[in-house]
Amino acid sequence: MRTPAVLVASLAVLAAPLILTSLPAAHGAAAPTEAAADHPLGDLAPTPPMGWNSWNTFGCDINEQLIRDTADIIVESGMRDAGYEYVNIDDCWMAPERDAEGRLQPDPVDFPNGIAALADYVHARGLKLGIYSSAGTETCQGLPASLGHEQIDAQTFADWGVDYLKYDNCNNQGVPAIERYQAMGDALAATGRDIVYSICEWGTNDPWLWGRDVGGHLWRTTGDITDSWESVMSLLDQQVGLEAYSGPNGWNDPDMLEVGNEGLTRAESRAHMSLWSLLNSPLLAGNDLRAMPTWALRQLTDADVVAVNQDWGGEQGSKLRDDGDSEVWTKPMSDGSVAVVLLNRGAATDAIAVTADELDLPQAARFKVRDVWSDQEWTSDGTVRASVGSHAAAMYVVEPYHGTALPPLVTVDAEVSPAYVEPGGDAQATVRVYNDGTQPITAVRFALSAPEGWQVTADDPTQVPRIQPGRSARVRWTLHDDAGELGPVEVAGSASWRWRRTGYDGRSAASFYLATPIEAGEHYLSDLDWVDADSYWGPIERDMSNGEQDPGDGGPITIGGTTYEKGLGVHAPSTITYFAGGDCTEVSALVGIDDETEGQGEATFEIWGDGEQLASSGTVVGGAAAVPLAADLAGVDVLELRVLDNGNTNHDHADWAEAQISCA
Ligand code: GLA
């Protein structure tokens, strides 16, 4: 159904005490503000809306049974009790024609009992129903939409008992956005029904500046999310600078959740949930609730994480520090505590730390650090630290602490290098234990485990009698490959220690690759295996363009009217990593935006070797001829083909045509 032209996007673990401490009371609720009271459509979203939406998983494959089943599960699973309220039907619910009176009508096959009956069903379960239209002549999927029909459509929705409208931007005929969104805002107000108004114009016309005035309770700030880490990170980056525009009844919306969807690992999904909560983003689950693994339900309903999202301490969360792959995000909470997300975007486990000073906490001798995911609590001297795995985040709430019962904050961090080892080679692992508490820990024992096929030798004594507060200790190991399995190698570092009379322990995972270098000769990269690959939308395609969303659905690689038989098709932002192994001489490609975007999209192609940029295409726009890009690879072990989205992912179908490598 989706065509490229309408594609708008188209822990490692902290120290775990063996004894669990008690849980503190929930955090403060959102405080009403003056601004909330005078919202044109009413005080309907004093906290970010929570619920579910059909689009991310089901696209157009929806029907009334799915909506009913989903409503049932929201109740039965405990999601309703956790705060999930709206059951939102996205695009494709409507029949291809309006009725004789000019009203939208539901698709007779998929919604035979009509929307009003569905609203009753949902309301009977203590939930609310959301619906979708576009501020255009047709929806993004080519069905009738509301431009020029605002009054009758708003009234129809109100008559059906609809509680929430997501109003999209496709087929808008070039009518100015403010005019289009104002018309629907006015029409919704005129119905007299309480309807949350969700503006979905992809951040194209800075809706944070006018969304509230036209009646919006939330506004999308970006193009569409997809279930990829690249997408989640790209949307996150686009939130920077918008913090001041968010607040009760007017929320920045970085798009719906992909929690539990298959393109994200559990750790990635948890990082996504942590960040969206910190950003006061609407929490609209986008997974199939009928087939949800327990871990996804836990991520969606964690009471502390949801409490951070629903708390209005006067500011949306924001990025405090950016150290490249590691970032620190914080949000002041209404009770004076501070929520913190430590984010690791890199490929290797990393210990990330931030101080109470940086977090703007009041001076105090001790702080309480609460891991909102595990519910564990520690005493800190002011440093908040976590060993965070690749593509993962740790999330805490921190506040001054006057008690003495909580154990010291201790972090176990495992790191390993180099990132790629050839068969028969060695890697070095380090396990470090940081004591960020205010009292010593004693009897510290270190351990490291590796998979079969690896010899593990400690290079240091594996016990230390004591680590003073504010200090750390480390133990190193050599790992020697003795017929290990090719691919990622996971090692687990751990430590145990004592505080007072109790034993504690902690773990951290780190990984590297056992990889064979690319063989001698000339190869097309699309004929070789990469060791790692990320792409914003859909899988990376060999010898075809990125296409739509599924494997193998791309077209021939075509740039500026020329078709190429070989190459790689990705969607920016993207990184493909190869282990060259030091004996390759040159890599080359003809790069460009695929013609399937019909002249849209813009990206920058880069070749990186061992972490250094070797070549860049500069900005390449849709419709332009292919740009030759090449780099000398002498001595390069790790080759990365990166495509940057230039701040906007729309239509970035990027081709590495004729991508070739020569190795000796
Ligand atoms: C646009 C929106 C998406 C979704 C689709 C439906 O792309 O941004 O969230 O509603 O349309 O067609």
XYZ file of C-alpha atoms in Angstrom, residues 39-292:
254
model
C -6.993 25.790 25.759
C -9.394 26.353 22.829
C -10.638 22.739 22.920
C -10.475 22.322 26.669
C -8.302 20.763 29.326
C -8.328 17.313 27.718
C -4.630 16.453 27.819
C -3.271 17.853 31.096
C -0.715 15.020 30.913
C 0.588 13.366 27.710
C -2.145 11.163 26.197
C -1.632 7.419 26.599
C -3.150 4.634 24.565
C -2.635 2.520 21.480
C -2.723 3.174 17.721
C -3.162 0.678 14.897
C -0.699 2.123 12.375
C 2.774 0.974 13.404
C 1.939 -2.716 13.316
C -1.189 -3.061 11.207
C -1.063 -0.271 8.626
C -4.217 -0.717 6.538
C -4.856 -4.248 7.753
C -7.418 -3.249 10.395
C -10.987 -4.142 11.291
C -13.431 -3.755 14.165
C -12.533 -7.096 15.725
C -8.921 -5.978 16.079
C -10.068 -2.794 17.797
C -12.377 -4.692 20.149
C -9.712 -7.292 20.959
C -7.207 -4.556 21.601
C -9.592 -2.751 23.949
C -10.146 -5.995 25.851
C -6.439 -6.598 26.206
C -5.771 -3.062 27.378
C -8.121 -3.818 30.245
C -7.065 -7.422 30.958
C -3.324 -6.830 30.735
C -3.395 -4.011 33.246
C -2.515 -1.390 30.642
C -5.656 0.591 31.425
C -4.743 0.664 35.096
C -1.261 1.818 34.117
C -2.824 4.802 32.321
C -3.408 3.638 28.721
C -6.759 5.104 27.755
C -7.138 5.825 24.037
C -7.742 3.100 21.465
C -6.890 4.857 18.233
C -7.841 3.712 14.745
C -5.405 5.120 12.183
C -5.729 5.376 8.396
C -7.853 2.984 6.294
C -10.977 2.711 8.439
C -13.111 4.617 5.931
C -15.022 3.493 2.866
C -13.744 4.798 -0.477
C -16.846 7.008 -0.892
C -18.772 9.366 1.372
C -22.463 8.565 1.930
C -25.378 10.313 0.196
C -25.335 13.090 2.822
C -21.630 13.662 2.276
C -20.562 11.986 5.510
C -17.546 9.753 5.898
C -18.578 6.165 6.426
C -16.628 3.199 7.721
C -15.462 0.495 5.365
C -18.479 -1.868 5.211
C -16.379 -5.019 5.181
C -13.902 -4.210 7.921
C -16.225 -2.163 10.164
C -19.686 -3.612 9.451
C -21.153 -2.485 12.782
C -19.958 1.071 12.408
C -17.838 3.348 14.505
C -20.548 4.336 16.991
C -20.932 0.696 18.071
C -17.181 0.453 18.412
C -17.130 3.614 20.526
C -19.773 2.072 22.798
C -17.725 -1.087 23.110
C -14.591 0.852 24.000
C -16.416 3.203 26.390
C -18.014 0.275 28.195
C -14.480 -0.787 29.120
C -13.578 2.570 30.590
C -11.521 3.505 27.519
C -11.796 6.144 24.817
C -11.893 5.862 21.046
C -9.642 7.720 18.636
C -10.008 8.113 14.890
C -7.971 9.438 11.968
C -8.386 11.763 9.015
C -6.144 14.003 6.927
C -6.126 17.778 6.429
C -6.145 17.003 2.746
C -8.467 15.801 0.024
C -7.413 12.202 0.655
C -5.664 10.347 3.471
C -2.100 9.165 3.002
C -3.557 5.873 1.746
C -5.819 7.575 -0.799
C -9.126 7.413 1.067
C -11.578 10.309 1.531
C -10.311 12.953 3.960
C -11.471 16.170 5.565
C -10.088 19.222 3.740
C -13.205 21.246 2.856
C -15.391 18.852 4.897
C -14.240 19.902 8.347
C -17.624 20.657 9.906
C -19.462 17.619 8.672
C -16.569 15.303 9.542
C -16.034 16.741 13.017
C -19.782 16.431 13.639
C -19.800 12.860 12.357
C -16.954 11.947 14.707
C -18.730 13.654 17.614
C -22.019 11.903 16.781
C -20.228 8.556 16.810
C -18.788 9.250 20.249
C -15.188 9.660 19.146
C -12.819 11.098 21.779
C -9.602 11.753 19.870
C -8.732 12.800 16.322
C -5.356 12.320 14.673
C -5.301 14.739 11.773
C -2.705 13.980 9.076
C -1.116 16.109 6.359
C -1.287 14.146 3.099
C -2.861 15.542 -0.077
C -3.154 19.017 1.410
C -3.312 20.806 -1.971
C -0.776 23.367 -0.795
C -3.286 25.097 1.475
C -1.313 26.691 4.345
C -1.086 24.365 7.327
C -2.328 26.822 9.937
C -5.482 27.440 7.890
C -6.161 23.714 7.488
C -5.532 22.792 11.106
C -7.432 25.825 12.394
C -10.475 24.811 10.319
C -10.588 21.391 11.956
C -9.859 22.824 15.412
C -12.809 25.186 15.019
C -15.023 22.398 13.709
C -14.163 20.142 16.649
C -14.860 22.973 19.094
C -18.215 23.632 17.422
C -19.366 20.061 18.087
C -19.227 20.700 21.821
C -17.819 17.195 22.380
C -14.529 16.688 24.221
C -12.174 15.514 21.488
C -8.402 15.462 21.905
C -6.901 17.030 18.792
C -3.655 15.466 17.565
C -1.961 17.454 14.816
C 0.072 15.247 12.491
C 1.818 17.522 10.004
C 5.249 15.944 10.608
C 6.833 19.096 12.034
C 6.955 20.591 8.552
C 5.585 24.031 9.476
C 6.860 24.285 13.078
C 3.487 23.262 14.604
C 4.938 23.804 18.094
C 4.588 27.540 17.374
C 0.867 27.501 16.504
C -0.511 24.036 17.288
C -2.010 25.041 20.599
C -3.652 28.186 19.181
C -5.542 26.179 16.571
C -6.739 23.746 19.229
C -4.049 21.060 19.114
C -3.351 19.119 22.296
C -0.284 17.527 20.708
C 1.620 17.856 17.470
C 3.968 15.547 15.652
C 7.429 17.085 15.459
C 8.860 14.709 12.838
C 8.200 12.259 10.039
C 7.105 8.711 10.809
C 8.805 6.406 13.263
C 9.782 2.890 12.187
C 10.892 -0.045 14.305
C 14.606 0.572 13.906
C 17.179 1.972 16.309
C 18.234 4.442 13.611
C 14.699 5.782 13.476
C 14.333 6.118 17.222
C 17.680 7.943 17.475
C 16.937 10.197 14.514
C 13.575 11.245 15.987
C 15.244 11.803 19.351
C 17.807 14.137 17.776
C 15.008 16.144 16.179
C 13.490 16.925 19.602
C 16.478 19.005 20.702
C 15.472 22.663 20.930
C 11.717 22.041 21.073
C 11.523 21.601 24.870
C 10.124 25.063 25.548
C 7.005 24.429 23.450
C 5.747 21.424 25.363
C 3.433 21.466 28.350
C -0.025 20.565 29.633
C -2.531 20.440 26.745
C 0.165 21.077 24.149
C 2.690 18.243 23.832
C 5.520 17.703 21.397
C 4.877 14.332 19.752
C 7.949 12.473 18.442
C 5.545 9.777 17.133
C 4.093 6.574 18.510
C 5.904 3.800 20.319
C 7.658 0.874 18.671
C 8.101 -0.856 22.043
C 7.855 -4.612 21.552
C 8.132 -4.475 17.764
C 10.591 -6.797 16.115
C 13.018 -4.275 14.650
C 14.152 -3.245 18.127
C 16.002 -5.414 20.622
C 14.672 -5.494 24.165
C 17.385 -3.091 25.267
C 16.659 -0.732 22.367
C 12.963 -0.876 23.079
C 13.557 -0.078 26.743
C 15.799 2.866 25.818
C 13.051 4.135 23.470
C 10.455 3.887 26.263
C 12.822 5.588 28.726
C 13.475 8.495 26.373
C 9.869 8.984 25.234
C 8.840 9.032 28.890
C 11.495 11.594 29.750
C 10.365 13.767 26.803
C 6.732 13.863 28.020
C 5.889 12.276 24.701
C 2.403 10.868 24.197
C 2.667 7.149 25.003
C 0.759 5.408 22.224
C 1.699 1.753 22.027
C 2.189 0.638 18.438
C 2.548 -3.108 18.852
C 0.158 -6.032 18.500
C -1.155 -6.229 22.041
C -2.704 -9.626 21.284
C 0.727 -11.172 20.801
C 2.774 -9.105 23.187
